[in-house]
Amino acid sequence: MDEQLTESLSNSGAAGLPGEAARSPLRLLVVDDEPDLRNIIVRLLKRRNHKVDAAGDGDEAWGKLQGQTYDCIILDLRMSGTGGQELFQRLNSMDPAMAERIIFLTGDMANSSTRSSFDPLANLVLQKPVSIGDLEQAIPAVTGNLQR
């Protein structure tokens, strides 16, 4: 498991970020094929009173996206089966506004093909291992003033 996230999770209170209690919870989808990392992120976001669904791959996420709208999607770029890029392309065709609210995660920024895949995108990209601070800044950055 990612030590930064594990430590942050154990040290974080249920209150979350300053001012977060005043906000309505966001509807989030976490998509990552690494179960430990996915579960840590889900638990952390739930502690901040968000409504969180999880998927282990792009196909499972696509199924969830057929029946639910999400305020933000945290999406691993490289996964077995349907990867993050393919899921992004599908979602962008179906709902471009939701596709803009994707935060990509990758552990492969050293690879030039990975870096070049992000060049045309305006989406946020976070490097694994992701810190909770980065997630806490990224989610409001992509959701803007969304309130439920």
PDB file of C-alpha atoms in Angstrom:
ATOM      1  CA  MET A   1       0.000   0.000   0.000  1.00  0.00           C
ATOM      2  CA  ASP A   2       1.087   3.562  -0.566  1.00  0.00           C
ATOM      3  CA  GLU A   3       2.644   4.787   2.678  1.00  0.00           C
ATOM      4  CA  GLN A   4       1.786   8.459   2.057  1.00  0.00           C
ATOM      5  CA  LEU A   5      -1.901   7.709   1.610  1.00  0.00           C
ATOM      6  CA  THR A   6      -2.011   5.175   4.438  1.00  0.00           C
ATOM      7  CA  GLU A   7      -0.409   7.645   6.831  1.00  0.00           C
ATOM      8  CA  SER A   8      -2.677  10.458   5.684  1.00  0.00           C
ATOM      9  CA  LEU A   9      -5.722   8.247   6.067  1.00  0.00           C
ATOM     10  CA  SER A  10      -4.880   7.266   9.621  1.00  0.00           C
ATOM     11  CA  ASN A  11      -4.101  10.871  10.586  1.00  0.00           C
ATOM     12  CA  SER A  12      -7.109  12.463   8.906  1.00  0.00           C
ATOM     13  CA  GLY A  13     -10.209  13.208  10.870  1.00  0.00           C
ATOM     14  CA  ALA A  14     -13.755  12.875   9.643  1.00  0.00           C
ATOM     15  CA  ALA A  15     -14.072  16.637   9.416  1.00  0.00           C
ATOM     16  CA  GLY A  16     -11.952  16.769   6.266  1.00  0.00           C
ATOM     17  CA  LEU A  17     -10.893  20.059   4.766  1.00  0.00           C
ATOM     18  CA  PRO A  18     -11.746  23.445   6.244  1.00  0.00           C
ATOM     19  CA  GLY A  19     -15.122  24.506   4.926  1.00  0.00           C
ATOM     20  CA  GLU A  20     -15.841  21.052   3.546  1.00  0.00           C
ATOM     21  CA  ALA A  21     -18.568  20.334   6.077  1.00  0.00           C
ATOM     22  CA  ALA A  22     -20.577  23.214   4.628  1.00  0.00           C
ATOM     23  CA  ARG A  23     -20.508  21.624   1.162  1.00  0.00           C
ATOM     24  CA  SER A  24     -22.814  18.924   0.008  1.00  0.00           C
ATOM     25  CA  PRO A  25     -21.040  15.664  -0.723  1.00  0.00           C
ATOM     26  CA  LEU A  26     -19.763  15.081  -4.234  1.00  0.00           C
ATOM     27  CA  ARG A  27     -20.490  11.934  -6.225  1.00  0.00           C
ATOM     28  CA  LEU A  28     -17.095  10.406  -7.099  1.00  0.00           C
ATOM     29  CA  LEU A  29     -15.884   7.379  -9.047  1.00  0.00           C
ATOM     30  CA  VAL A  30     -12.443   5.899  -8.336  1.00  0.00           C
ATOM     31  CA  VAL A  31     -11.116   3.614 -11.085  1.00  0.00           C
ATOM     32  CA  ASP A  32      -7.854   1.773 -10.445  1.00  0.00           C
ATOM     33  CA  ASP A  33      -6.758  -1.827 -10.937  1.00  0.00           C
ATOM     34  CA  GLU A  34      -4.596  -1.722  -7.794  1.00  0.00           C
ATOM     35  CA  PRO A  35      -7.093  -2.789  -5.094  1.00  0.00           C
ATOM     36  CA  ASP A  36      -5.085  -1.493  -2.126  1.00  0.00           C
ATOM     37  CA  LEU A  37      -4.653   1.980  -3.586  1.00  0.00           C
ATOM     38  CA  ARG A  38      -8.263   2.097  -4.805  1.00  0.00           C
ATOM     39  CA  ASN A  39      -9.590   1.097  -1.376  1.00  0.00           C
ATOM     40  CA  ILE A  40      -7.449   3.663   0.449  1.00  0.00           C
ATOM     41  CA  ILE A  41      -8.614   6.467  -1.834  1.00  0.00           C
ATOM     42  CA  VAL A  42     -12.251   5.376  -1.474  1.00  0.00           C
ATOM     43  CA  ARG A  43     -12.044   5.258   2.339  1.00  0.00           C
ATOM     44  CA  LEU A  44     -10.343   8.629   2.477  1.00  0.00           C
ATOM     45  CA  LEU A  45     -12.961  10.285   0.268  1.00  0.00           C
ATOM     46  CA  LYS A  46     -15.816   8.685   2.212  1.00  0.00           C
ATOM     47  CA  ARG A  47     -14.345  10.109   5.418  1.00  0.00           C
ATOM     48  CA  ARG A  48     -14.839  13.493   3.813  1.00  0.00           C
ATOM     49  CA  ASN A  49     -18.510  12.604   3.397  1.00  0.00           C
ATOM     50  CA  HIS A  50     -18.383  12.135  -0.367  1.00  0.00           C
ATOM     51  CA  LYS A  51     -20.468   9.473  -2.074  1.00  0.00           C
ATOM     52  CA  VAL A  52     -17.894   7.191  -3.672  1.00  0.00           C
ATOM     53  CA  ASP A  53     -18.169   4.290  -6.094  1.00  0.00           C
ATOM     54  CA  ALA A  54     -15.202   2.186  -7.163  1.00  0.00           C
ATOM     55  CA  ALA A  55     -14.265   0.138 -10.195  1.00  0.00           C
ATOM     56  CA  GLY A  56     -11.301  -2.146 -10.796  1.00  0.00           C
ATOM     57  CA  ASP A  57     -11.063  -1.560 -14.533  1.00  0.00           C
ATOM     58  CA  GLY A  58     -12.422   0.503 -17.390  1.00  0.00           C
ATOM     59  CA  ASP A  59     -15.173  -1.949 -18.302  1.00  0.00           C
ATOM     60  CA  GLU A  60     -16.578  -1.969 -14.776  1.00  0.00           C
ATOM     61  CA  ALA A  61     -16.373   1.830 -14.685  1.00  0.00           C
ATOM     62  CA  TRP A  62     -18.146   2.099 -18.056  1.00  0.00           C
ATOM     63  CA  GLY A  63     -21.002   0.018 -16.643  1.00  0.00           C
ATOM     64  CA  LYS A  64     -21.327   2.357 -13.656  1.00  0.00           C
ATOM     65  CA  LEU A  65     -21.256   5.384 -15.968  1.00  0.00           C
ATOM     66  CA  GLN A  66     -24.293   4.073 -17.855  1.00  0.00           C
ATOM     67  CA  GLY A  67     -26.529   4.553 -14.842  1.00  0.00           C
ATOM     68  CA  GLN A  68     -24.891   7.323 -12.837  1.00  0.00           C
ATOM     69  CA  THR A  69     -23.502  10.820 -13.294  1.00  0.00           C
ATOM     70  CA  TYR A  70     -20.369  11.664 -11.327  1.00  0.00           C
ATOM     71  CA  ASP A  71     -19.027  15.015 -10.224  1.00  0.00           C
ATOM     72  CA  CYS A  72     -15.454  13.757 -10.585  1.00  0.00           C
ATOM     73  CA  ILE A  73     -13.740  10.589 -11.786  1.00  0.00           C
ATOM     74  CA  ILE A  74     -10.313   9.593 -10.477  1.00  0.00           C
ATOM     75  CA  LEU A  75      -8.968   7.351 -13.230  1.00  0.00           C
ATOM     76  CA  ASP A  76      -5.809   5.266 -13.486  1.00  0.00           C
ATOM     77  CA  LEU A  77      -4.364   5.664 -16.960  1.00  0.00           C
ATOM     78  CA  ARG A  78      -2.861   2.202 -17.393  1.00  0.00           C
ATOM     79  CA  MET A  79      -4.982  -0.775 -16.442  1.00  0.00           C
ATOM     80  CA  SER A  80      -5.464  -4.253 -17.815  1.00  0.00           C
ATOM     81  CA  GLY A  81      -8.398  -4.582 -20.195  1.00  0.00           C
ATOM     82  CA  THR A  82     -10.045  -1.265 -20.939  1.00  0.00           C
ATOM     83  CA  GLY A  83      -7.513   1.331 -19.808  1.00  0.00           C
ATOM     84  CA  GLY A  84      -7.957   4.911 -18.761  1.00  0.00           C
ATOM     85  CA  GLN A  85      -7.340   6.406 -22.200  1.00  0.00           C
ATOM     86  CA  GLU A  86      -9.995   4.246 -23.851  1.00  0.00           C
ATOM     87  CA  LEU A  87     -12.493   4.952 -21.075  1.00  0.00           C
ATOM     88  CA  PHE A  88     -11.779   8.680 -21.406  1.00  0.00           C
ATOM     89  CA  GLN A  89     -12.398   8.542 -25.168  1.00  0.00           C
ATOM     90  CA  ARG A  90     -15.697   6.679 -24.707  1.00  0.00           C
ATOM     91  CA  LEU A  91     -16.857   9.081 -22.020  1.00  0.00           C
ATOM     92  CA  ASN A  92     -15.766  12.110 -24.020  1.00  0.00           C
ATOM     93  CA  SER A  93     -18.005  10.923 -26.885  1.00  0.00           C
ATOM     94  CA  MET A  94     -20.954  10.330 -24.556  1.00  0.00           C
ATOM     95  CA  ASP A  95     -20.595  13.229 -22.089  1.00  0.00           C
ATOM     96  CA  PRO A  96     -17.760  15.711 -22.763  1.00  0.00           C
ATOM     97  CA  ALA A  97     -18.591  17.766 -19.665  1.00  0.00           C
ATOM     98  CA  MET A  98     -18.117  14.738 -17.414  1.00  0.00           C
ATOM     99  CA  ALA A  99     -14.910  13.788 -19.268  1.00  0.00           C
ATOM    100  CA  GLU A 100     -13.501  17.203 -18.333  1.00  0.00           C
ATOM    101  CA  ARG A 101     -13.922  16.273 -14.668  1.00  0.00           C
ATOM    102  CA  ILE A 102     -11.517  13.318 -14.852  1.00  0.00           C
ATOM    103  CA  ILE A 103      -8.350  13.338 -12.780  1.00  0.00           C
ATOM    104  CA  PHE A 104      -5.834  10.902 -14.247  1.00  0.00           C
ATOM    105  CA  LEU A 105      -3.465   8.882 -12.070  1.00  0.00           C
ATOM    106  CA  THR A 106      -0.311   7.355 -13.497  1.00  0.00           C
ATOM    107  CA  GLY A 107       2.863   5.777 -12.248  1.00  0.00           C
ATOM    108  CA  ASP A 108       4.401   5.928 -15.695  1.00  0.00           C
ATOM    109  CA  MET A 109       5.218   9.586 -16.416  1.00  0.00           C
ATOM    110  CA  ALA A 110       8.809   8.633 -17.306  1.00  0.00           C
ATOM    111  CA  ASN A 111       7.471   6.886 -20.424  1.00  0.00           C
ATOM    112  CA  SER A 112       7.390   9.308 -23.368  1.00  0.00           C
ATOM    113  CA  SER A 113       4.241   7.720 -24.838  1.00  0.00           C
ATOM    114  CA  THR A 114       2.451   8.247 -21.520  1.00  0.00           C
ATOM    115  CA  ARG A 115       3.512  11.896 -21.378  1.00  0.00           C
ATOM    116  CA  SER A 116       2.502  12.510 -24.983  1.00  0.00           C
ATOM    117  CA  SER A 117      -0.942  11.008 -24.380  1.00  0.00           C
ATOM    118  CA  PHE A 118      -1.660  13.853 -21.942  1.00  0.00           C
ATOM    119  CA  ASP A 119      -0.428  16.663 -24.199  1.00  0.00           C
ATOM    120  CA  PRO A 120      -3.776  17.326 -25.921  1.00  0.00           C
ATOM    121  CA  LEU A 121      -5.799  16.940 -22.703  1.00  0.00           C
ATOM    122  CA  ALA A 122      -6.721  19.697 -20.313  1.00  0.00           C
ATOM    123  CA  ASN A 123      -7.333  17.176 -17.530  1.00  0.00           C
ATOM    124  CA  LEU A 124      -5.311  17.101 -14.339  1.00  0.00           C
ATOM    125  CA  VAL A 125      -2.717  14.330 -14.107  1.00  0.00           C
ATOM    126  CA  LEU A 126      -1.370  13.156 -10.758  1.00  0.00           C
ATOM    127  CA  GLN A 127       1.750  11.029 -10.435  1.00  0.00           C
ATOM    128  CA  LYS A 128       1.572   7.830  -8.387  1.00  0.00           C
ATOM    129  CA  PRO A 129       2.183   7.449  -5.579  1.00  0.00           C
ATOM    130  CA  VAL A 130      -0.435  10.153  -5.171  1.00  0.00           C
ATOM    131  CA  SER A 131      -0.498  12.206  -1.993  1.00  0.00           C
ATOM    132  CA  ILE A 132      -3.728  13.034  -0.227  1.00  0.00           C
ATOM    133  CA  GLY A 133      -2.810  16.706  -0.462  1.00  0.00           C
ATOM    134  CA  ASP A 134      -2.681  16.457  -4.244  1.00  0.00           C
ATOM    135  CA  LEU A 135      -6.100  14.785  -4.326  1.00  0.00           C
ATOM    136  CA  GLU A 136      -7.560  17.354  -1.938  1.00  0.00           C
ATOM    137  CA  GLN A 137      -6.436  20.133  -4.287  1.00  0.00           C
ATOM    138  CA  ALA A 138      -7.323  18.355  -7.531  1.00  0.00           C
ATOM    139  CA  ILE A 139     -10.944  17.456  -6.759  1.00  0.00           C
ATOM    140  CA  PRO A 140     -12.145  21.037  -6.142  1.00  0.00           C
ATOM    141  CA  ALA A 141     -10.080  22.191  -9.122  1.00  0.00           C
ATOM    142  CA  VAL A 142     -12.046  19.954 -11.507  1.00  0.00           C
ATOM    143  CA  THR A 143     -15.443  20.187  -9.836  1.00  0.00           C
ATOM    144  CA  GLY A 144     -15.385  23.971  -9.511  1.00  0.00           C
ATOM    145  CA  ASN A 145     -18.509  25.149  -7.759  1.00  0.00           C
ATOM    146  CA  LEU A 146     -20.513  21.959  -8.187  1.00  0.00           C
ATOM    147  CA  GLN A 147     -22.925  21.549  -5.326  1.00  0.00           C
ATOM    148  CA  ARG A 148     -25.416  18.781  -4.828  1.00  0.00           C
TER     149      ARG A 148
END
